[in-house]
Amino acid sequence: MMSGKAKSSTNTYHHGDLRSALIDAAIKIVAKKGASGLSLRAVAKEIDVSSAAPYHHFKDKQKLLGAIVEVGLEKFNRALTRSVKDSSSPDDRLRALGVAYVIFATENPNLFELIQSPDFAGDSAPANLAKERERNFRILFETIAACMPNASESQLRTGCAAAWALVHGIAVLAIDRRLNAVMPYEDLGSAMTNLIEQIGFTKAIRRDI
Amino acid sequence: MMSGKAKSSTNTYHHGDLRSALIDAAIKIVAKKGASGLSLRAVAKEIDVSSAAPYHHFKDKQKLLGAIVEVGLEKFNRALTRSVKDSSSPDDRLRALGVAYVIFATENPNLFELIQSPDFAGDSAPANLAKERERNFRILFETIAACMPNASESQLRTGCAAAWALVHGIAVLAIDRRLNAVMPYEDLGSAMTNLIEQIGFTKAIRRDI
DNA sequence: CAGGATATCTAAGCAGTGTCAAGATAAAGT
DNA sequence: ACTTTATCTTGACACTGCTTAGATATCCTG
């Protein structure tokens, strides 16, 4: 038989590097049709392998999704890390971090929703993902800590929770254009600045210390 | 044949009040296993009708879910309306509204997630749901308006967006115990008070007017 | 009260899904 | 060269949403 597929990069065996190929194809499908629109058979067909082939690399459909979440979290992490690099003042960094969070969500809506789905973000999430998530939280924690130099650990945690909840809420609502319906805007970045100004976020945090 | 099912209330035809029975059974399944764990066939089996029966009352599985969202939104609406009844000051009302929002979400996690899912909350959502959602928004808008008596329409809208995003973010994160992981708490209500205090929400809003 | 129109339900089946067991094929190791 | 192992295919099972054709009860009109 021998399918005439072009081998993507380093060819080690039978059909090519199936595991990575599956992840790549699945990521594309998720980006286009969302996690609920992904079927293992479609992924397999895309790469021109049998429907059962994926099961030699992933125990489950859930495991494949988990792999997508993993690379998604890395991408997310890079975006957040990049965002705090160019700002000098702590407040600016916090703002930039929030904007980057929301921008990532709106630019990768399906990926973001998968990453945040209960199966991978809840307390029953796989351990390797928890580690990646911890890295993301560190960025926020340190940024907040710089904004509140005299705060206690518990105050910092509360600050993180508040900042995270606000930004996460904006992200979730912005993805489905529900925020826009309430508060019409053209540029999401400036809209967020408005929101943050209105809520007096950084000022409010500092005032309570 | 004639199944010996007990007729729930007002029996008008063949098998009982199938439409309501379907919705009721579906609501229970969604509450237990989430929207993704619901199958029309399971619903049909629960009520002891054939697998095709639901299609005479709902064109789609999506339509059944839409009906669930409708009663869910009404329930949500009642909870929110109730919450603002017992507070006198505008700030207290806003706080109570936020707490009620989050409490509803954590007490009905699967229903809340269904209600907020893009299919029913996005811009492609059915019109009847939009109406119910408008009612919910009115409650927030009037509460915010009472907090910001001198604000312009656009300022009020921004205030709504900020309050909504914060509370929605808390709700979404609290459902999966992700907030608790960052900021451990026992009572969600007092935790929210902490958060709102920290962020200086109502104060910040008023200050900007 | 008959008898046709209508609403409601069932039976059977199609296409698609996740998943598994058994076998085929190729690569790696001895 | 021969065995072991990794990789992939075939074929199947149970389940899903949904459709078409027909059965059955209710309603409405004459």
Short mmCIF file of C-alpha atoms (C1' of nucleotides) in Angstrom, two decimals:
data_model
loop_
_atom_site.label_atom_id
_atom_site.label_comp_id
_atom_site.label_asym_id
_atom_site.label_seq_id
_atom_site.Cartn_x
_atom_site.Cartn_y
_atom_site.Cartn_z
CA MET A 1 0.00 0.00 0.00
CA MET A 2 2.43 2.62 1.25
CA SER A 3 0.73 5.99 1.22
CA GLY A 4 2.67 8.59 -0.70
CA LYS A 5 2.51 11.22 2.04
CA ALA A 6 5.38 13.65 2.22
CA LYS A 7 7.29 13.06 5.43
CA SER A 8 7.23 16.24 7.45
CA SER A 9 10.64 16.32 9.09
CA THR A 10 12.61 13.62 10.86
CA ASN A 11 11.17 10.35 9.71
CA THR A 12 11.79 7.63 12.23
CA TYR A 13 9.44 4.84 11.32
CA HIS A 14 6.44 3.68 9.40
CA HIS A 15 4.40 6.63 8.43
CA GLY A 16 6.25 9.71 9.58
CA ASP A 17 6.17 11.40 12.93
CA LEU A 18 2.57 10.51 13.63
CA ARG A 19 2.33 11.81 17.17
CA SER A 20 3.33 15.35 16.25
CA ALA A 21 1.38 15.20 13.04
CA LEU A 22 -1.74 14.28 14.98
CA ILE A 23 -1.24 17.15 17.40
CA ASP A 24 -0.62 19.62 14.60
CA ALA A 25 -3.66 18.55 12.64
CA ALA A 26 -5.81 18.51 15.76
CA ILE A 27 -4.70 22.02 16.70
CA LYS A 28 -5.75 23.27 13.29
CA ILE A 29 -9.14 21.62 13.54
CA VAL A 30 -9.71 22.96 17.05
CA ALA A 31 -8.74 26.45 15.92
CA LYS A 32 -11.25 26.22 13.11
CA LYS A 33 -14.18 24.34 14.62
CA GLY A 34 -13.60 24.30 18.35
CA ALA A 35 -12.86 21.38 20.63
CA SER A 36 -16.37 19.98 20.30
CA GLY A 37 -15.96 19.94 16.52
CA LEU A 38 -12.95 17.69 16.65
CA SER A 39 -13.17 13.97 15.96
CA LEU A 40 -10.30 11.54 16.12
CA ARG A 41 -11.39 10.03 12.84
CA ALA A 42 -11.24 13.37 11.10
CA VAL A 43 -7.76 13.95 12.45
CA ALA A 44 -6.70 10.50 11.27
CA LYS A 45 -8.18 11.05 7.82
CA GLU A 46 -6.41 14.41 7.54
CA ILE A 47 -3.08 12.66 7.96
CA ASP A 48 -4.15 9.72 5.89
CA VAL A 49 -3.90 7.04 8.51
CA SER A 50 -6.50 4.61 9.78
CA SER A 51 -9.04 5.57 12.40
CA ALA A 52 -7.37 3.44 15.02
CA ALA A 53 -3.87 4.79 14.49
CA PRO A 54 -4.15 7.65 16.99
CA TYR A 55 -4.79 5.16 19.78
CA HIS A 56 -1.20 4.00 19.56
CA HIS A 57 -0.06 7.47 20.59
CA PHE A 58 -2.92 8.63 22.78
CA LYS A 59 -4.91 6.42 25.09
CA ASP A 60 -7.91 8.65 24.68
CA LYS A 61 -9.36 11.48 22.70
CA GLN A 62 -9.00 13.31 26.00
CA LYS A 63 -5.26 12.65 25.97
CA LEU A 64 -4.92 14.19 22.54
CA LEU A 65 -6.80 17.23 23.74
CA GLY A 66 -4.48 17.31 26.72
CA ALA A 67 -1.51 17.48 24.39
CA ILE A 68 -3.12 20.38 22.57
CA VAL A 69 -3.70 22.14 25.87
CA GLU A 70 -0.05 21.65 26.71
CA VAL A 71 1.26 23.38 23.61
CA GLY A 72 -1.51 25.95 23.97
CA LEU A 73 -0.41 26.77 27.49
CA GLU A 74 3.17 27.19 26.30
CA LYS A 75 2.02 29.57 23.61
CA PHE A 76 -0.07 31.44 26.17
CA ASN A 77 2.88 31.57 28.51
CA ARG A 78 5.11 33.04 25.81
CA ALA A 79 2.54 35.75 25.07
CA LEU A 80 2.27 36.70 28.74
CA THR A 81 6.00 36.63 29.32
CA ARG A 82 6.58 38.81 26.29
CA SER A 83 3.99 41.33 27.43
CA VAL A 84 5.70 42.28 30.68
CA LYS A 85 9.11 42.70 29.08
CA ASP A 86 8.62 46.13 27.57
CA SER A 87 7.08 48.01 30.48
CA SER A 88 9.07 49.71 33.20
CA SER A 89 6.62 50.64 35.93
CA PRO A 90 4.82 47.88 37.84
CA ASP A 91 1.43 49.35 37.05
CA ASP A 92 2.21 49.40 33.35
CA ARG A 93 3.38 45.82 33.52
CA LEU A 94 0.17 44.75 35.22
CA ARG A 95 -1.89 46.53 32.60
CA ALA A 96 0.16 45.06 29.76
CA LEU A 97 -0.22 41.61 31.26
CA GLY A 98 -3.98 41.98 31.43
CA VAL A 99 -4.21 43.22 27.88
CA ALA A 100 -2.03 40.37 26.63
CA TYR A 101 -4.27 37.89 28.44
CA VAL A 102 -7.37 39.23 26.74
CA ILE A 103 -5.75 39.63 23.35
CA PHE A 104 -4.56 36.04 23.41
CA ALA A 105 -8.06 34.90 24.29
CA THR A 106 -9.73 36.82 21.48
CA GLU A 107 -7.12 35.84 18.92
CA ASN A 108 -7.27 32.16 19.82
CA PRO A 109 -10.82 31.78 21.08
CA ASN A 110 -11.20 28.05 20.60
CA LEU A 111 -7.77 27.26 21.95
CA PHE A 112 -8.36 29.52 24.93
CA GLU A 113 -11.68 27.91 25.70
CA LEU A 114 -10.12 24.48 25.52
CA ILE A 115 -7.32 25.54 27.83
CA GLN A 116 -9.82 26.93 30.32
CA SER A 117 -12.25 24.04 30.10
CA PRO A 118 -12.99 22.30 33.41
CA ASP A 119 -11.44 19.04 32.23
CA PHE A 120 -8.02 20.62 31.96
CA ALA A 121 -8.20 23.56 34.34
CA GLY A 122 -10.17 22.13 37.25
CA ASP A 123 -8.76 20.22 40.19
CA SER A 124 -8.95 16.97 38.26
CA ALA A 125 -6.59 18.26 35.59
CA PRO A 126 -3.47 16.28 34.59
CA ALA A 127 -0.35 17.08 36.59
CA ASN A 128 1.88 18.18 33.72
CA LEU A 129 -0.61 20.90 32.87
CA ALA A 130 -0.70 22.10 36.45
CA LYS A 131 3.03 22.76 36.24
CA GLU A 132 2.66 24.89 33.13
CA ARG A 133 -0.21 26.75 34.76
CA GLU A 134 1.90 27.40 37.82
CA ARG A 135 4.43 29.16 35.58
CA ASN A 136 1.69 31.39 34.23
CA PHE A 137 0.53 32.23 37.73
CA ARG A 138 4.07 33.14 38.77
CA ILE A 139 4.12 35.90 36.19
CA LEU A 140 0.97 37.40 37.62
CA PHE A 141 2.10 36.98 41.19
CA GLU A 142 5.42 38.73 40.66
CA THR A 143 3.81 41.53 38.72
CA ILE A 144 1.25 42.05 41.45
CA ALA A 145 3.94 41.82 44.10
CA ALA A 146 5.80 44.67 42.41
CA CYS A 147 2.62 46.72 42.51
CA MET A 148 2.08 46.05 46.20
CA PRO A 149 5.54 46.12 47.76
CA ASN A 150 4.34 46.18 51.36
CA ALA A 151 1.62 43.56 51.05
CA SER A 152 1.49 40.30 52.91
CA GLU A 153 1.42 36.97 51.15
CA SER A 154 -2.30 36.66 51.71
CA GLN A 155 -2.96 40.18 50.47
CA LEU A 156 -0.93 39.41 47.38
CA ARG A 157 -2.97 36.31 46.76
CA THR A 158 -6.18 38.24 47.10
CA GLY A 159 -4.78 40.81 44.71
CA CYS A 160 -3.93 38.07 42.22
CA ALA A 161 -7.40 36.64 42.51
CA ALA A 162 -9.01 40.01 41.92
CA ALA A 163 -6.84 40.86 38.93
CA TRP A 164 -7.20 37.41 37.44
CA ALA A 165 -10.96 37.31 37.86
CA LEU A 166 -11.41 40.70 36.26
CA VAL A 167 -9.20 39.97 33.29
CA HIS A 168 -10.53 36.46 32.85
CA GLY A 169 -14.07 37.77 32.90
CA ILE A 170 -13.24 40.35 30.28
CA ALA A 171 -11.60 37.68 28.14
CA VAL A 172 -14.50 35.25 28.35
CA LEU A 173 -17.08 37.92 27.63
CA ALA A 174 -15.04 39.54 24.87
CA ILE A 175 -14.62 36.28 22.98
CA ASP A 176 -18.34 36.05 22.34
CA ARG A 177 -18.69 39.78 21.74
CA ARG A 178 -20.87 40.10 24.80
CA LEU A 179 -18.80 42.92 26.25
CA ASN A 180 -19.06 44.80 23.00
CA ALA A 181 -22.83 44.53 23.21
CA VAL A 182 -22.78 46.31 26.57
CA MET A 183 -19.96 48.74 25.99
CA PRO A 184 -19.35 49.24 22.28
CA TYR A 185 -15.71 49.61 21.30
CA GLU A 186 -13.49 49.26 18.29
CA ASP A 187 -10.10 48.60 19.79
CA LEU A 188 -10.08 46.03 22.56
CA GLY A 189 -6.86 47.34 24.07
CA SER A 190 -8.14 50.85 24.64
CA ALA A 191 -11.47 49.47 25.81
CA MET A 192 -9.63 47.54 28.47
CA THR A 193 -7.76 50.66 29.49
CA ASN A 194 -11.13 52.34 29.91
CA LEU A 195 -12.40 49.49 32.01
CA ILE A 196 -9.34 49.42 34.19
CA GLU A 197 -9.41 53.19 34.60
CA GLN A 198 -13.07 53.08 35.50
CA ILE A 199 -12.56 50.41 38.07
CA GLY A 200 -9.46 52.17 39.34
CA PHE A 201 -7.79 48.85 39.62
CA THR A 202 -4.15 49.53 40.33
CA LYS A 203 -4.93 52.62 42.35
CA ALA A 204 -7.45 50.73 44.43
CA ILE A 205 -5.06 47.91 45.11
CA ARG A 206 -2.32 50.18 46.27
CA ARG A 207 -4.64 52.26 48.42
CA ASP A 208 -5.56 49.35 50.62
CA ILE A 209 -2.03 48.54 51.65
CA MET B 1 -49.03 -1.17 24.34
CA MET B 2 -49.89 1.88 26.45
CA SER B 3 -47.04 2.47 28.87
CA GLY B 4 -48.16 2.61 32.46
CA LYS B 5 -46.29 5.82 33.25
CA ALA B 6 -47.78 8.09 35.86
CA LYS B 7 -49.00 11.27 34.24
CA SER B 8 -47.20 14.21 35.76
CA SER B 9 -49.87 16.90 35.77
CA THR B 10 -52.27 17.92 33.05
CA ASN B 11 -52.46 15.08 30.62
CA THR B 12 -53.55 16.27 27.20
CA TYR B 13 -52.72 13.49 24.78
CA HIS B 14 -50.92 10.28 23.99
CA HIS B 15 -48.18 9.80 26.44
CA GLY B 16 -48.44 12.61 28.91
CA ASP B 17 -47.01 16.07 28.62
CA LEU B 18 -43.98 14.98 26.68
CA ARG B 19 -42.51 18.38 25.96
CA SER B 20 -42.30 19.40 29.60
CA ALA B 21 -41.28 15.90 30.61
CA LEU B 22 -38.40 16.04 28.17
CA ILE B 23 -37.25 19.40 29.48
CA ASP B 24 -37.50 18.27 33.09
CA ALA B 25 -35.57 15.08 32.48
CA ALA B 26 -32.98 16.90 30.41
CA ILE B 27 -32.48 19.50 33.12
CA LYS B 28 -31.80 16.76 35.63
CA ILE B 29 -29.29 15.07 33.36
CA VAL B 30 -27.54 18.34 32.60
CA ALA B 31 -27.35 19.15 36.31
CA LYS B 32 -25.77 15.78 36.95
CA LYS B 33 -23.50 15.23 33.97
CA GLY B 34 -23.24 18.56 32.20
CA ALA B 35 -24.49 19.55 28.79
CA SER B 36 -21.92 17.41 27.00
CA GLY B 37 -23.12 14.39 28.93
CA LEU B 38 -26.64 14.70 27.65
CA SER B 39 -27.99 12.54 24.84
CA LEU B 40 -31.45 12.74 23.40
CA ARG B 41 -31.73 8.98 23.51
CA ALA B 42 -31.00 8.92 27.22
CA VAL B 43 -33.64 11.57 27.81
CA ALA B 44 -36.12 9.58 25.76
CA LYS B 45 -35.33 6.37 27.60
CA GLU B 46 -35.74 8.13 30.95
CA ILE B 47 -39.32 9.01 30.03
CA ASP B 48 -39.93 5.68 28.36
CA VAL B 49 -40.57 6.92 24.86
CA SER B 50 -38.88 6.05 21.61
CA SER B 51 -35.63 7.68 20.52
CA ALA B 52 -37.37 9.64 17.81
CA ALA B 53 -40.12 11.03 20.01
CA PRO B 54 -38.24 14.16 21.10
CA TYR B 55 -37.97 15.27 17.49
CA HIS B 56 -41.68 15.96 17.39
CA HIS B 57 -41.23 18.62 20.05
CA PHE B 58 -37.74 19.88 19.28
CA LYS B 59 -36.26 20.18 15.83
CA ASP B 60 -32.82 19.64 17.23
CA LYS B 61 -30.88 18.60 20.25
CA GLN B 62 -29.82 22.24 20.21
CA LYS B 63 -33.45 23.32 20.53
CA LEU B 64 -33.93 21.17 23.60
CA LEU B 65 -30.85 22.72 25.13
CA GLY B 66 -32.27 26.10 24.21
CA ALA B 67 -35.41 25.29 26.18
CA ILE B 68 -33.27 24.35 29.16
CA VAL B 69 -31.38 27.62 28.85
CA GLU B 70 -34.69 29.45 28.83
CA VAL B 71 -35.90 28.03 32.14
CA GLY B 72 -32.36 28.36 33.47
CA LEU B 73 -32.31 32.05 32.63
CA GLU B 74 -35.64 32.53 34.37
CA LYS B 75 -34.31 30.83 37.46
CA PHE B 76 -31.17 32.97 37.25
CA ASN B 77 -33.31 36.05 36.86
CA ARG B 78 -35.35 35.21 39.95
CA ALA B 79 -32.19 34.75 42.00
CA LEU B 80 -30.79 38.10 40.90
CA THR B 81 -34.07 39.94 41.37
CA ARG B 82 -34.44 38.50 44.86
CA SER B 83 -30.92 39.54 45.80
CA VAL B 84 -31.42 43.27 45.35
CA LYS B 85 -34.68 43.34 47.25
CA ASP B 86 -33.29 43.29 50.77
CA SER B 87 -30.57 45.92 50.54
CA SER B 88 -31.16 49.60 51.06
CA SER B 89 -28.03 51.39 49.87
CA PRO B 90 -27.02 51.21 46.22
CA ASP B 91 -23.57 49.91 47.10
CA ASP B 92 -25.06 47.12 49.18
CA ARG B 93 -27.41 46.23 46.37
CA LEU B 94 -24.54 46.03 43.90
CA ARG B 95 -22.58 43.81 46.24
CA ALA B 96 -25.58 41.58 46.91
CA LEU B 97 -26.20 41.30 43.19
CA GLY B 98 -22.63 40.20 42.57
CA VAL B 99 -22.73 37.66 45.36
CA ALA B 100 -26.02 36.27 44.06
CA TYR B 101 -24.52 35.94 40.59
CA VAL B 102 -21.60 33.93 41.87
CA ILE B 103 -23.64 31.85 44.29
CA PHE B 104 -26.02 30.87 41.50
CA ALA B 105 -23.09 29.86 39.34
CA THR B 106 -21.47 27.68 41.97
CA GLU B 107 -24.75 26.10 43.03
CA ASN B 108 -25.77 25.30 39.46
CA PRO B 109 -22.43 24.90 37.73
CA ASN B 110 -23.56 22.84 34.77
CA LEU B 111 -26.65 24.91 34.18
CA PHE B 112 -24.65 28.12 34.46
CA GLU B 113 -22.07 26.89 31.98
CA LEU B 114 -24.79 25.93 29.55
CA ILE B 115 -26.43 29.32 29.89
CA GLN B 116 -23.12 31.04 29.25
CA SER B 117 -22.04 28.81 26.40
CA PRO B 118 -21.29 30.60 23.13
CA ASP B 119 -24.16 28.85 21.34
CA PHE B 120 -26.72 30.53 23.57
CA ALA B 121 -24.95 33.63 24.79
CA GLY B 122 -23.09 34.76 21.68
CA ASP B 123 -24.42 36.97 18.94
CA SER B 124 -25.89 33.97 17.14
CA ALA B 125 -28.11 33.13 20.08
CA PRO B 126 -31.88 32.64 19.63
CA ALA B 127 -33.98 35.77 19.98
CA ASN B 128 -36.22 34.62 22.85
CA LEU B 129 -33.13 34.09 24.99
CA ALA B 130 -31.84 37.55 24.17
CA LYS B 131 -35.00 39.00 25.66
CA GLU B 132 -34.55 37.15 28.92
CA ARG B 133 -30.94 38.20 29.01
CA GLU B 134 -31.94 41.81 28.49
CA ARG B 135 -34.05 41.56 31.64
CA ASN B 136 -31.04 40.34 33.56
CA PHE B 137 -28.93 43.18 32.25
CA ARG B 138 -31.57 45.71 33.27
CA ILE B 139 -31.16 44.69 36.89
CA LEU B 140 -27.45 45.34 36.73
CA PHE B 141 -27.86 48.58 34.84
CA GLU B 142 -30.33 50.05 37.30
CA THR B 143 -28.25 49.00 40.25
CA ILE B 144 -25.16 50.56 38.75
CA ALA B 145 -27.11 53.67 37.81
CA ALA B 146 -28.12 54.08 41.44
CA CYS B 147 -24.46 53.85 42.42
CA MET B 148 -23.42 56.46 39.87
CA PRO B 149 -26.19 59.08 39.93
CA ASN B 150 -24.29 61.66 37.90
CA ALA B 151 -22.89 59.34 35.25
CA SER B 152 -23.56 59.52 31.55
CA GLU B 153 -25.10 56.65 29.64
CA SER B 154 -21.72 55.64 28.28
CA GLN B 155 -20.11 55.81 31.70
CA LEU B 156 -22.88 53.65 33.06
CA ARG B 157 -22.30 51.12 30.34
CA THR B 158 -18.62 51.00 31.08
CA GLY B 159 -19.45 50.55 34.74
CA CYS B 160 -21.76 47.68 33.88
CA ALA B 161 -19.10 46.05 31.78
CA ALA B 162 -16.53 46.35 34.54
CA ALA B 163 -18.82 44.99 37.23
CA TRP B 164 -20.09 42.22 35.02
CA ALA B 165 -16.64 41.14 33.90
CA LEU B 166 -15.32 41.02 37.44
CA VAL B 167 -18.24 39.05 38.80
CA HIS B 168 -18.43 36.77 35.81
CA GLY B 169 -14.73 36.04 36.10
CA ILE B 170 -15.10 35.21 39.76
CA ALA B 171 -18.04 32.93 38.95
CA VAL B 172 -16.27 31.05 36.20
CA LEU B 173 -13.10 30.59 38.21
CA ALA B 174 -14.96 29.69 41.40
CA ILE B 175 -16.95 26.94 39.71
CA ASP B 176 -13.82 24.94 39.02
CA ARG B 177 -12.26 25.82 42.38
CA ARG B 178 -9.51 27.72 40.64
CA LEU B 179 -10.04 30.84 42.72
CA ASN B 180 -9.82 28.79 45.86
CA ALA B 181 -6.46 27.47 44.74
CA VAL B 182 -5.12 31.02 44.51
CA MET B 183 -6.89 32.56 47.47
CA PRO B 184 -8.08 29.87 49.88
CA TYR B 185 -11.44 30.55 51.49
CA GLU B 186 -14.24 28.72 53.18
CA ASP B 187 -17.21 30.97 52.62
CA LEU B 188 -17.58 32.26 49.10
CA GLY B 189 -19.68 35.23 50.14
CA SER B 190 -17.09 36.68 52.49
CA ALA B 191 -14.33 35.86 50.01
CA MET B 192 -16.14 37.97 47.46
CA THR B 193 -16.46 40.79 49.94
CA ASN B 194 -12.70 40.59 50.40
CA LEU B 195 -12.14 40.70 46.67
CA ILE B 196 -14.45 43.62 46.18
CA GLU B 197 -12.91 45.48 49.09
CA GLN B 198 -9.46 44.84 47.73
CA ILE B 199 -10.33 46.10 44.33
CA GLY B 200 -12.20 49.02 45.86
CA PHE B 201 -14.88 48.52 43.31
CA THR B 202 -17.78 50.70 44.32
CA LYS B 203 -15.52 53.39 45.67
CA ALA B 204 -13.51 53.46 42.51
CA ILE B 205 -16.58 53.73 40.36
CA ARG B 206 -17.95 56.64 42.29
CA ARG B 207 -14.62 58.43 42.36
CA ASP B 208 -14.46 58.73 38.61
CA ILE B 209 -17.69 60.63 38.26
"C1'" DC C 1 -71.98 9.91 16.31
"C1'" DA C 2 -69.20 8.77 12.13
"C1'" DG C 3 -65.00 9.72 9.63
"C1'" DG C 4 -61.47 12.33 7.94
"C1'" DA C 5 -57.77 15.65 9.38
"C1'" DT C 6 -54.28 16.28 12.72
"C1'" DA C 7 -51.16 15.60 16.42
"C1'" DT C 8 -48.36 12.41 18.49
"C1'" DC C 9 -45.57 8.46 18.80
"C1'" DT C 10 -42.79 4.03 17.07
"C1'" DA C 11 -39.78 1.12 14.05
"C1'" DA C 12 -36.09 0.82 11.33
"C1'" DG C 13 -32.25 2.58 9.54
"C1'" DC C 14 -28.24 5.83 7.97
"C1'" DA C 15 -24.04 8.12 8.84
"C1'" DG C 16 -20.87 9.37 12.13
"C1'" DT C 17 -18.54 8.85 16.66
"C1'" DG C 18 -15.05 6.74 20.43
"C1'" DT C 19 -12.91 2.62 21.33
"C1'" DC C 20 -11.11 -2.05 21.16
"C1'" DA C 21 -9.19 -6.75 19.65
"C1'" DA C 22 -6.76 -9.20 16.22
"C1'" DG C 23 -3.73 -9.27 12.78
"C1'" DA C 24 -0.33 -7.20 9.29
"C1'" DT C 25 3.98 -4.73 8.41
"C1'" DA C 26 8.19 -2.56 9.10
"C1'" DA C 27 12.08 -1.28 12.01
"C1'" DA C 28 15.45 -2.48 15.57
"C1'" DG C 29 18.15 -5.59 18.11
"C1'" DT C 30 20.55 -9.97 18.67
"C1'" DA D 1 18.69 -14.51 9.63
"C1'" DC D 2 15.50 -14.48 13.30
"C1'" DT D 3 13.17 -12.67 17.01
"C1'" DT D 4 11.34 -8.81 19.41
"C1'" DT D 5 9.18 -4.55 19.40
"C1'" DA D 6 6.97 -0.49 17.57
"C1'" DT D 7 3.70 1.00 14.47
"C1'" DC D 8 -0.30 0.82 11.65
"C1'" DT D 9 -4.80 -1.48 9.47
"C1'" DT D 10 -9.12 -4.17 9.40
"C1'" DG D 11 -13.18 -5.02 11.22
"C1'" DA D 12 -16.26 -4.64 14.64
"C1'" DC D 13 -19.26 -2.99 18.84
"C1'" DA D 14 -21.97 0.28 21.12
"C1'" DC D 15 -23.43 4.70 21.06
"C1'" DT D 16 -24.80 9.17 19.07
"C1'" DG D 17 -28.00 12.70 16.19
"C1'" DC D 18 -31.29 12.53 12.93
"C1'" DT D 19 -34.63 11.01 9.08
"C1'" DT D 20 -38.33 8.50 6.65
"C1'" DA D 21 -42.31 5.68 6.71
"C1'" DG D 22 -45.87 4.09 9.03
"C1'" DA D 23 -48.88 3.31 13.31
"C1'" DT D 24 -52.12 5.17 16.77
"C1'" DA D 25 -54.70 8.16 19.35
"C1'" DT D 26 -57.11 12.73 19.69
"C1'" DC D 27 -59.81 16.32 17.80
"C1'" DC D 28 -63.00 18.58 14.85
"C1'" DT D 29 -66.46 18.93 11.63
"C1'" DG D 30 -70.60 17.35 9.30
#
